[in-house]
PDB file of C-alpha atoms in Angstrom:
ATOM      1  CA  MET A 649     119.922  62.982  37.012  1.00  0.00           C
ATOM      2  CA  LYS A 650     121.887  64.377  39.980  1.00  0.00           C
ATOM      3  CA  ILE A 651     119.585  64.774  43.201  1.00  0.00           C
ATOM      4  CA  ASN A 652     120.186  67.756  45.523  1.00  0.00           C
ATOM      5  CA  TRP A 653     119.913  65.952  48.911  1.00  0.00           C
ATOM      6  CA  ASN A 654     120.091  69.276  50.917  1.00  0.00           C
ATOM      7  CA  PHE A 655     117.201  70.529  48.935  1.00  0.00           C
ATOM      8  CA  PHE A 656     115.327  67.355  49.541  1.00  0.00           C
ATOM      9  CA  ALA A 657     116.258  67.120  53.167  1.00  0.00           C
ATOM     10  CA  MET A 658     114.953  70.811  53.814  1.00  0.00           C
ATOM     11  CA  GLY A 659     111.655  69.747  52.015  1.00  0.00           C
ATOM     12  CA  VAL A 660     111.228  66.649  54.286  1.00  0.00           C
ATOM     13  CA  LEU A 661     112.045  68.763  57.363  1.00  0.00           C
ATOM     14  CA  LEU A 662     109.386  71.563  56.244  1.00  0.00           C
ATOM     15  CA  PHE A 663     106.785  69.100  55.518  1.00  0.00           C
ATOM     16  CA  THR A 664     107.517  67.424  59.036  1.00  0.00           C
ATOM     17  CA  VAL A 665     107.192  70.635  60.919  1.00  0.00           C
ATOM     18  CA  ILE A 666     103.913  71.688  59.073  1.00  0.00           C
ATOM     19  CA  GLY A 667     102.525  68.289  59.890  1.00  0.00           C
ATOM     20  CA  LEU A 668     103.447  68.456  63.490  1.00  0.00           C
ATOM     21  CA  TYR A 669     102.013  72.114  63.835  1.00  0.00           C
ATOM     22  CA  ILE A 670      98.578  70.804  62.171  1.00  0.00           C
ATOM     23  CA  PHE A 671      98.535  67.741  64.545  1.00  0.00           C
ATOM     24  CA  ALA A 672      99.365  69.976  67.706  1.00  0.00           C
ATOM     25  CA  ASN A 673      96.794  72.400  66.597  1.00  0.00           C
ATOM     26  CA  HIS A 674      94.201  69.854  66.100  1.00  0.00           C
ATOM     27  CA  ARG A 675      94.910  68.260  69.476  1.00  0.00           C
ATOM     28  CA  ASN A 676      94.987  71.575  71.375  1.00  0.00           C
ATOM     29  CA  ASN A 677      91.521  72.566  69.801  1.00  0.00           C
ATOM     30  CA  ARG A 678      90.201  69.241  71.052  1.00  0.00           C
ATOM     31  CA  ARG A 679      91.344  69.911  74.511  1.00  0.00           C
ATOM     32  CA  HIS A 680      88.619  71.292  76.966  1.00  0.00           C
ATOM     33  CA  ILE A 681      88.615  74.327  78.879  1.00  0.00           C
ATOM     34  CA  GLU A 682      90.023  73.648  82.325  1.00  0.00           C
ATOM     35  CA  LYS A 683      89.330  76.692  84.465  1.00  0.00           C
ATOM     36  CA  VAL A 684      87.534  80.246  83.812  1.00  0.00           C
ATOM     37  CA  ASN A 685      89.632  83.133  85.444  1.00  0.00           C
ATOM     38  CA  ILE A 686      88.073  86.613  85.629  1.00  0.00           C
ATOM     39  CA  SER A 687      90.082  89.448  86.479  1.00  0.00           C
ATOM     40  CA  PHE A 688      89.372  93.360  86.567  1.00  0.00           C
ATOM     41  CA  ILE A 689      92.047  95.983  85.495  1.00  0.00           C
ATOM     42  CA  GLY A 690      92.212  99.629  86.339  1.00  0.00           C
ATOM     43  CA  ASP A 691      91.150 101.433  89.762  1.00  0.00           C
ATOM     44  CA  GLN A 692      87.164 101.301  89.218  1.00  0.00           C
ATOM     45  CA  ASN A 693      86.540  97.462  90.125  1.00  0.00           C
ATOM     46  CA  PHE A 694      83.442  98.234  92.291  1.00  0.00           C
ATOM     47  CA  TYR A 695      80.251  97.885  90.327  1.00  0.00           C
ATOM     48  CA  LEU A 696      80.385  94.322  88.947  1.00  0.00           C
ATOM     49  CA  SER A 697      81.635  91.360  90.666  1.00  0.00           C
ATOM     50  CA  HIS A 698      83.350  88.170  89.696  1.00  0.00           C
ATOM     51  CA  GLU A 699      80.084  86.263  90.295  1.00  0.00           C
ATOM     52  CA  GLY A 700      78.045  88.458  88.142  1.00  0.00           C
ATOM     53  CA  VAL A 701      80.375  87.987  85.199  1.00  0.00           C
ATOM     54  CA  GLN A 702      80.145  83.956  85.939  1.00  0.00           C
ATOM     55  CA  ASN A 703      76.518  84.102  86.181  1.00  0.00           C
ATOM     56  CA  LEU A 704      76.189  86.178  82.895  1.00  0.00           C
ATOM     57  CA  LEU A 705      78.532  83.654  81.006  1.00  0.00           C
ATOM     58  CA  ILE A 706      76.565  80.504  82.583  1.00  0.00           C
ATOM     59  CA  GLN A 707      73.151  82.196  81.651  1.00  0.00           C
ATOM     60  CA  LYS A 708      74.107  82.827  77.930  1.00  0.00           C
ATOM     61  CA  LEU A 709      76.509  80.033  77.161  1.00  0.00           C
ATOM     62  CA  GLY A 710      76.320  77.335  79.706  1.00  0.00           C
ATOM     63  CA  ASN A 711      79.148  76.094  81.875  1.00  0.00           C
ATOM     64  CA  LEU A 712      82.228  76.688  79.910  1.00  0.00           C
ATOM     65  CA  GLU A 713      84.414  74.291  81.856  1.00  0.00           C
ATOM     66  CA  ASN A 714      84.944  71.202  80.180  1.00  0.00           C
ATOM     67  CA  LEU A 715      83.755  72.650  76.616  1.00  0.00           C
ATOM     68  CA  PRO A 716      85.976  71.720  73.969  1.00  0.00           C
ATOM     69  CA  LYS A 717      88.107  74.715  72.963  1.00  0.00           C
ATOM     70  CA  GLU A 718      87.100  74.377  69.071  1.00  0.00           C
ATOM     71  CA  LYS A 719      83.492  75.292  70.319  1.00  0.00           C
ATOM     72  CA  LEU A 720      84.287  78.440  71.754  1.00  0.00           C
ATOM     73  CA  VAL A 721      84.163  81.990  69.885  1.00  0.00           C
ATOM     74  CA  LEU A 722      86.242  84.284  71.822  1.00  0.00           C
ATOM     75  CA  ASN A 723      84.736  87.408  70.108  1.00  0.00           C
ATOM     76  CA  ALA A 724      81.262  86.263  71.060  1.00  0.00           C
ATOM     77  CA  VAL A 725      82.489  86.014  74.615  1.00  0.00           C
ATOM     78  CA  GLU A 726      83.971  89.275  74.695  1.00  0.00           C
ATOM     79  CA  LYS A 727      80.762  90.799  73.102  1.00  0.00           C
ATOM     80  CA  LEU A 728      78.477  89.111  75.884  1.00  0.00           C
ATOM     81  CA  ILE A 729      80.499  90.616  78.639  1.00  0.00           C
ATOM     82  CA  GLU A 730      80.563  94.121  77.138  1.00  0.00           C
ATOM     83  CA  SER A 731      76.870  93.866  76.736  1.00  0.00           C
ATOM     84  CA  ASN A 732      76.834  94.333  80.599  1.00  0.00           C
ATOM     85  CA  GLU A 733      76.264  98.198  81.348  1.00  0.00           C
ATOM     86  CA  MET A 734      78.903  98.220  83.880  1.00  0.00           C
ATOM     87  CA  VAL A 735      81.647  97.015  81.441  1.00  0.00           C
ATOM     88  CA  LYS A 736      83.697  99.371  79.071  1.00  0.00           C
ATOM     89  CA  LYS A 737      85.959  96.790  77.695  1.00  0.00           C
ATOM     90  CA  ALA A 738      86.594  93.200  77.827  1.00  0.00           C
ATOM     91  CA  HIS A 739      89.635  91.106  76.558  1.00  0.00           C
ATOM     92  CA  VAL A 740      89.122  87.302  76.279  1.00  0.00           C
ATOM     93  CA  TYR A 741      91.720  84.680  75.416  1.00  0.00           C
ATOM     94  CA  LEU A 742      92.889  81.162  76.151  1.00  0.00           C
ATOM     95  CA  THR A 743      96.053  79.859  77.527  1.00  0.00           C
ATOM     96  CA  ILE A 744      98.030  76.881  76.246  1.00  0.00           C
ATOM     97  CA  LYS A 745      96.805  75.055  79.271  1.00  0.00           C
ATOM     98  CA  GLY A 746      93.290  75.474  78.317  1.00  0.00           C
ATOM     99  CA  GLU A 747      92.428  78.310  81.117  1.00  0.00           C
ATOM    100  CA  LEU A 748      89.861  80.943  79.580  1.00  0.00           C
ATOM    101  CA  ARG A 749      90.953  84.339  80.919  1.00  0.00           C
ATOM    102  CA  ALA A 750      88.910  87.452  80.728  1.00  0.00           C
ATOM    103  CA  LYS A 751      90.290  90.844  81.635  1.00  0.00           C
ATOM    104  CA  ILE A 752      87.455  93.416  82.248  1.00  0.00           C
ATOM    105  CA  GLU A 753      87.562  97.225  82.372  1.00  0.00           C
ATOM    106  CA  GLN A 754      84.942  98.721  84.242  1.00  0.00           C
ATOM    107  CA  ARG A 755      83.276 101.997  83.246  1.00  0.00           C
ATOM    108  CA  LYS A 756      84.176 105.032  85.670  1.00  0.00           C
ATOM    109  CA  PRO A 757      81.516 107.247  86.907  1.00  0.00           C
ATOM    110  CA  ILE A 758      82.299 110.916  87.372  1.00  0.00           C
ATOM    111  CA  GLY A 759      78.909 112.573  88.256  1.00  0.00           C
ATOM    112  CA  ARG A 760      75.605 111.116  89.904  1.00  0.00           C
ATOM    113  CA  VAL A 761      72.397 112.543  88.494  1.00  0.00           C
ATOM    114  CA  GLU A 762      69.717 112.816  90.755  1.00  0.00           C
ATOM    115  CA  GLY A 763      66.122 113.642  89.474  1.00  0.00           C
ATOM    116  CA  VAL A 764      63.072 111.642  88.224  1.00  0.00           C
ATOM    117  CA  ALA A 765      65.671 109.424  86.690  1.00  0.00           C
ATOM    118  CA  LYS A 766      68.655 108.511  88.628  1.00  0.00           C
ATOM    119  CA  TYR A 767      71.915 107.486  86.993  1.00  0.00           C
ATOM    120  CA  TYR A 768      75.685 108.189  86.615  1.00  0.00           C
ATOM    121  CA  VAL A 769      77.410 110.007  83.875  1.00  0.00           C
ATOM    122  CA  ASP A 770      80.633 108.143  82.912  1.00  0.00           C
ATOM    123  CA  GLU A 771      83.903 109.204  81.962  1.00  0.00           C
ATOM    124  CA  ASP A 772      83.086 109.384  78.168  1.00  0.00           C
ATOM    125  CA  GLY A 773      79.808 111.482  79.087  1.00  0.00           C
ATOM    126  CA  LYS A 774      77.616 108.384  78.563  1.00  0.00           C
ATOM    127  CA  ARG A 775      74.706 107.581  80.962  1.00  0.00           C
ATOM    128  CA  MET A 776      75.675 104.672  83.332  1.00  0.00           C
ATOM    129  CA  PRO A 777      73.064 102.809  85.667  1.00  0.00           C
ATOM    130  CA  LEU A 778      73.620 102.618  89.516  1.00  0.00           C
ATOM    131  CA  SER A 779      75.155  99.700  91.079  1.00  0.00           C
ATOM    132  CA  ASN A 780      73.904  97.515  93.656  1.00  0.00           C
ATOM    133  CA  ASN A 781      77.378  96.730  94.678  1.00  0.00           C
ATOM    134  CA  HIS A 782      78.989 100.118  95.342  1.00  0.00           C
ATOM    135  CA  SER A 783      77.965 103.778  95.587  1.00  0.00           C
ATOM    136  CA  ALA A 784      80.585 106.067  93.836  1.00  0.00           C
ATOM    137  CA  ARG A 785      81.586 109.296  95.622  1.00  0.00           C
ATOM    138  CA  VAL A 786      81.128 111.624  92.798  1.00  0.00           C
ATOM    139  CA  PRO A 787      79.699 115.222  92.497  1.00  0.00           C
ATOM    140  CA  LEU A 788      75.856 115.129  92.698  1.00  0.00           C
ATOM    141  CA  VAL A 789      73.948 116.754  89.750  1.00  0.00           C
ATOM    142  CA  THR A 790      70.684 118.096  90.051  1.00  0.00           C
ATOM    143  CA  GLY A 791      68.107 120.533  88.124  1.00  0.00           C
ATOM    144  CA  ASN A 792      67.437 120.718  84.372  1.00  0.00           C
ATOM    145  CA  VAL A 793      69.607 117.610  83.214  1.00  0.00           C
ATOM    146  CA  THR A 794      68.991 117.324  79.627  1.00  0.00           C
ATOM    147  CA  GLU A 795      71.085 115.642  76.680  1.00  0.00           C
ATOM    148  CA  GLN A 796      72.663 119.247  76.083  1.00  0.00           C
ATOM    149  CA  SER A 797      73.427 120.010  79.660  1.00  0.00           C
ATOM    150  CA  LEU A 798      74.626 116.573  80.462  1.00  0.00           C
ATOM    151  CA  GLY A 799      77.465 117.161  77.816  1.00  0.00           C
ATOM    152  CA  ASP A 800      78.214 120.402  79.880  1.00  0.00           C
ATOM    153  CA  VAL A 801      78.002 118.703  83.009  1.00  0.00           C
ATOM    154  CA  HIS A 802      80.500 116.206  81.618  1.00  0.00           C
ATOM    155  CA  ASP A 803      82.961 119.189  80.553  1.00  0.00           C
ATOM    156  CA  ILE A 804      82.661 120.607  83.938  1.00  0.00           C
ATOM    157  CA  ILE A 805      83.446 117.773  86.043  1.00  0.00           C
ATOM    158  CA  THR A 806      86.343 116.449  83.712  1.00  0.00           C
ATOM    159  CA  PHE A 807      87.770 119.938  84.227  1.00  0.00           C
ATOM    160  CA  VAL A 808      87.275 119.989  87.785  1.00  0.00           C
ATOM    161  CA  ASN A 809      88.925 116.353  88.018  1.00  0.00           C
ATOM    162  CA  ARG A 810      92.050 117.855  86.624  1.00  0.00           C
ATOM    163  CA  ASP A 811      92.698 120.381  89.348  1.00  0.00           C
ATOM    164  CA  ASP A 812      93.444 119.214  92.752  1.00  0.00           C
ATOM    165  CA  PHE A 813      91.926 122.026  94.593  1.00  0.00           C
ATOM    166  CA  LEU A 814      88.566 121.780  92.507  1.00  0.00           C
ATOM    167  CA  LYS A 815      88.330 118.051  92.700  1.00  0.00           C
ATOM    168  CA  LYS A 816      88.813 118.208  96.373  1.00  0.00           C
ATOM    169  CA  ASN A 817      86.056 120.917  97.132  1.00  0.00           C
ATOM    170  CA  VAL A 818      83.345 120.546  94.274  1.00  0.00           C
ATOM    171  CA  ILE A 819      80.478 118.294  95.332  1.00  0.00           C
ATOM    172  CA  GLY A 820      77.425 119.249  93.519  1.00  0.00           C
ATOM    173  CA  ILE A 821      76.175 120.862  90.208  1.00  0.00           C
ATOM    174  CA  HIS A 822      72.697 122.346  89.792  1.00  0.00           C
ATOM    175  CA  VAL A 823      71.427 123.112  86.221  1.00  0.00           C
ATOM    176  CA  THR A 824      69.141 125.970  86.222  1.00  0.00           C
ATOM    177  CA  GLU A 825      66.391 126.366  83.675  1.00  0.00           C
ATOM    178  CA  ASP A 826      68.413 128.616  81.474  1.00  0.00           C
ATOM    179  CA  LEU A 827      71.156 126.091  81.562  1.00  0.00           C
ATOM    180  CA  ASN A 828      73.667 128.277  83.976  1.00  0.00           C
ATOM    181  CA  TYR A 829      75.754 125.958  86.368  1.00  0.00           C
ATOM    182  CA  LEU A 830      75.746 126.473  90.009  1.00  0.00           C
ATOM    183  CA  LEU A 831      78.437 124.796  91.841  1.00  0.00           C
ATOM    184  CA  LYS A 832      78.268 123.481  95.525  1.00  0.00           C
ATOM    185  CA  PHE A 833      81.654 123.364  97.597  1.00  0.00           C
ATOM    186  CA  ARG A 834      82.353 120.884 100.399  1.00  0.00           C
ATOM    187  CA  MET A 835      83.234 123.395 103.372  1.00  0.00           C
ATOM    188  CA  ASP A 836      81.674 126.720 102.208  1.00  0.00           C
ATOM    189  CA  ASN A 837      77.862 127.906 102.318  1.00  0.00           C
ATOM    190  CA  PHE A 838      78.204 129.950  99.137  1.00  0.00           C
ATOM    191  CA  VAL A 839      77.175 128.898  95.808  1.00  0.00           C
ATOM    192  CA  VAL A 840      79.534 129.432  92.906  1.00  0.00           C
ATOM    193  CA  ASP A 841      77.666 130.402  89.603  1.00  0.00           C
ATOM    194  CA  LEU A 842      79.705 129.502  86.782  1.00  0.00           C
ATOM    195  CA  GLY A 843      77.341 130.644  84.273  1.00  0.00           C
ATOM    196  CA  ARG A 844      77.857 128.959  81.020  1.00  0.00           C
ATOM    197  CA  THR A 845      80.970 126.456  80.071  1.00  0.00           C
ATOM    198  CA  GLU A 846      82.683 128.891  77.752  1.00  0.00           C
ATOM    199  CA  GLU A 847      86.133 130.171  79.103  1.00  0.00           C
ATOM    200  CA  MET A 848      86.150 127.830  82.259  1.00  0.00           C
ATOM    201  CA  PRO A 849      90.128 127.951  82.716  1.00  0.00           C
ATOM    202  CA  LYS A 850      90.007 131.762  83.317  1.00  0.00           C
ATOM    203  CA  LYS A 851      86.873 131.795  85.224  1.00  0.00           C
ATOM    204  CA  PHE A 852      88.301 128.964  87.578  1.00  0.00           C
ATOM    205  CA  ASN A 853      91.621 130.869  87.688  1.00  0.00           C
ATOM    206  CA  ASN A 854      89.851 134.039  88.515  1.00  0.00           C
ATOM    207  CA  PHE A 855      87.855 131.936  91.257  1.00  0.00           C
ATOM    208  CA  LYS A 856      90.957 130.324  92.821  1.00  0.00           C
ATOM    209  CA  ALA A 857      92.701 133.792  93.067  1.00  0.00           C
ATOM    210  CA  PHE A 858      89.489 135.206  94.996  1.00  0.00           C
ATOM    211  CA  TYR A 859      89.329 132.246  97.074  1.00  0.00           C
ATOM    212  CA  SER A 860      92.977 132.397  98.245  1.00  0.00           C
ATOM    213  CA  LYS A 861      92.383 136.043  99.354  1.00  0.00           C
ATOM    214  CA  ALA A 862      89.222 135.573 100.925  1.00  0.00           C
ATOM    215  CA  TYR A 863      90.412 132.508 102.691  1.00  0.00           C
ATOM    216  CA  LYS A 864      93.663 134.482 104.010  1.00  0.00           C
ATOM    217  CA  ASP A 865      91.224 137.589 104.881  1.00  0.00           C
ATOM    218  CA  LYS A 866      88.986 134.974 106.749  1.00  0.00           C
ATOM    219  CA  THR A 867      85.868 136.349 104.660  1.00  0.00           C
ATOM    220  CA  LEU A 868      84.466 133.436 102.972  1.00  0.00           C
ATOM    221  CA  SER A 869      81.679 133.113 105.405  1.00  0.00           C
ATOM    222  CA  GLN A 870      80.378 136.543 104.464  1.00  0.00           C
ATOM    223  CA  TYR A 871      79.194 135.453 100.831  1.00  0.00           C
ATOM    224  CA  SER A 872      76.252 133.562  99.827  1.00  0.00           C
ATOM    225  CA  ARG A 873      76.887 133.794  96.165  1.00  0.00           C
ATOM    226  CA  VAL A 874      80.008 134.064  93.919  1.00  0.00           C
ATOM    227  CA  SER A 875      79.445 134.799  90.342  1.00  0.00           C
ATOM    228  CA  LEU A 876      81.805 133.880  87.536  1.00  0.00           C
ATOM    229  CA  GLU A 877      79.480 134.618  84.807  1.00  0.00           C
ATOM    230  CA  PHE A 878      81.136 137.638  83.579  1.00  0.00           C
ATOM    231  CA  ASN A 879      84.522 137.148  81.996  1.00  0.00           C
ATOM    232  CA  ASN A 880      87.613 138.520  84.289  1.00  0.00           C
ATOM    233  CA  GLN A 881      85.132 139.430  87.005  1.00  0.00           C
ATOM    234  CA  VAL A 882      84.082 137.677  90.439  1.00  0.00           C
ATOM    235  CA  VAL A 883      81.026 139.260  91.690  1.00  0.00           C
ATOM    236  CA  CYS A 884      80.242 138.454  95.296  1.00  0.00           C
ATOM    237  CA  THR A 885      76.835 138.612  97.055  1.00  0.00           C
ATOM    238  CA  LYS A 886      76.949 139.128 100.766  1.00  0.00           C
ATOM    239  CA  ILE A 887      74.641 137.467 103.222  1.00  0.00           C
TER     240      ILE A 887
END
C-alpha cells in the first residue's frame, strides 16, 4: 500500500499545533492575575472612584491579584461592578500578560429632583442616587414629581439638552399639581409655562422667536410669566 506522506505530514503538523494550543491554554489558565486595572470611559467620570470599584471587588471577591486566572469568571465580575447604582455598563477582560482590565461607563444624570426624596434622573429616564464624590450641574426639578411626571421631565430635559440656547438657560423645572411644567431661566425673572409636553418643538420655536424680539427691544424684564400652553401663541403676563 502506498503511503501519502504529504497527508501524513499534514496530520502530524495539525496534531502538534492542537497539542501546543492545549498546552499553552492550560498553562495560561494556571497563571495568576498580575494586576487589576480600572478605567472609566466617556465624559461622566465623577460619581464613582477607582477606590470605590476596588473596594467593591475586594469585599465580594477578595484580593484578585495572584488569583489563578482559571478561577475567575469574567461575567460575574462584570455583573458585580454593574450592581453599583452609579454604573451603566462594565466590560471586563484579561490580557495575555495576566492583567485584569475593567472599563466602566458611568451613568449620566440630566436632572436633580429635590423633594421628600432627593435623587438624579439619568439620560435613560431612570432614578439615580446622589453621589458623595460629585454634584452634577443639571436643572433642578421640584413640585409634583411622580412616575408619570418624571417621564415628562426626562423628555423635556432631553429636548432642552439638544438645543444650545435652551441648554445654556434652563436651570429648573417645577411640576404643578395638574402636571403642567414651569421652566426657570438662568438670567431672567419670568417663568415659562410650557403646559403639557405635547408640541414641544413648536412651543419652543415660538418662545425663541419671542425671546429674540423681546431681548432686542429690551422688554424681557417687564414680564413675570410667559405661557406656551396654547399652540401657536405666546401669552405674556406683565409684572
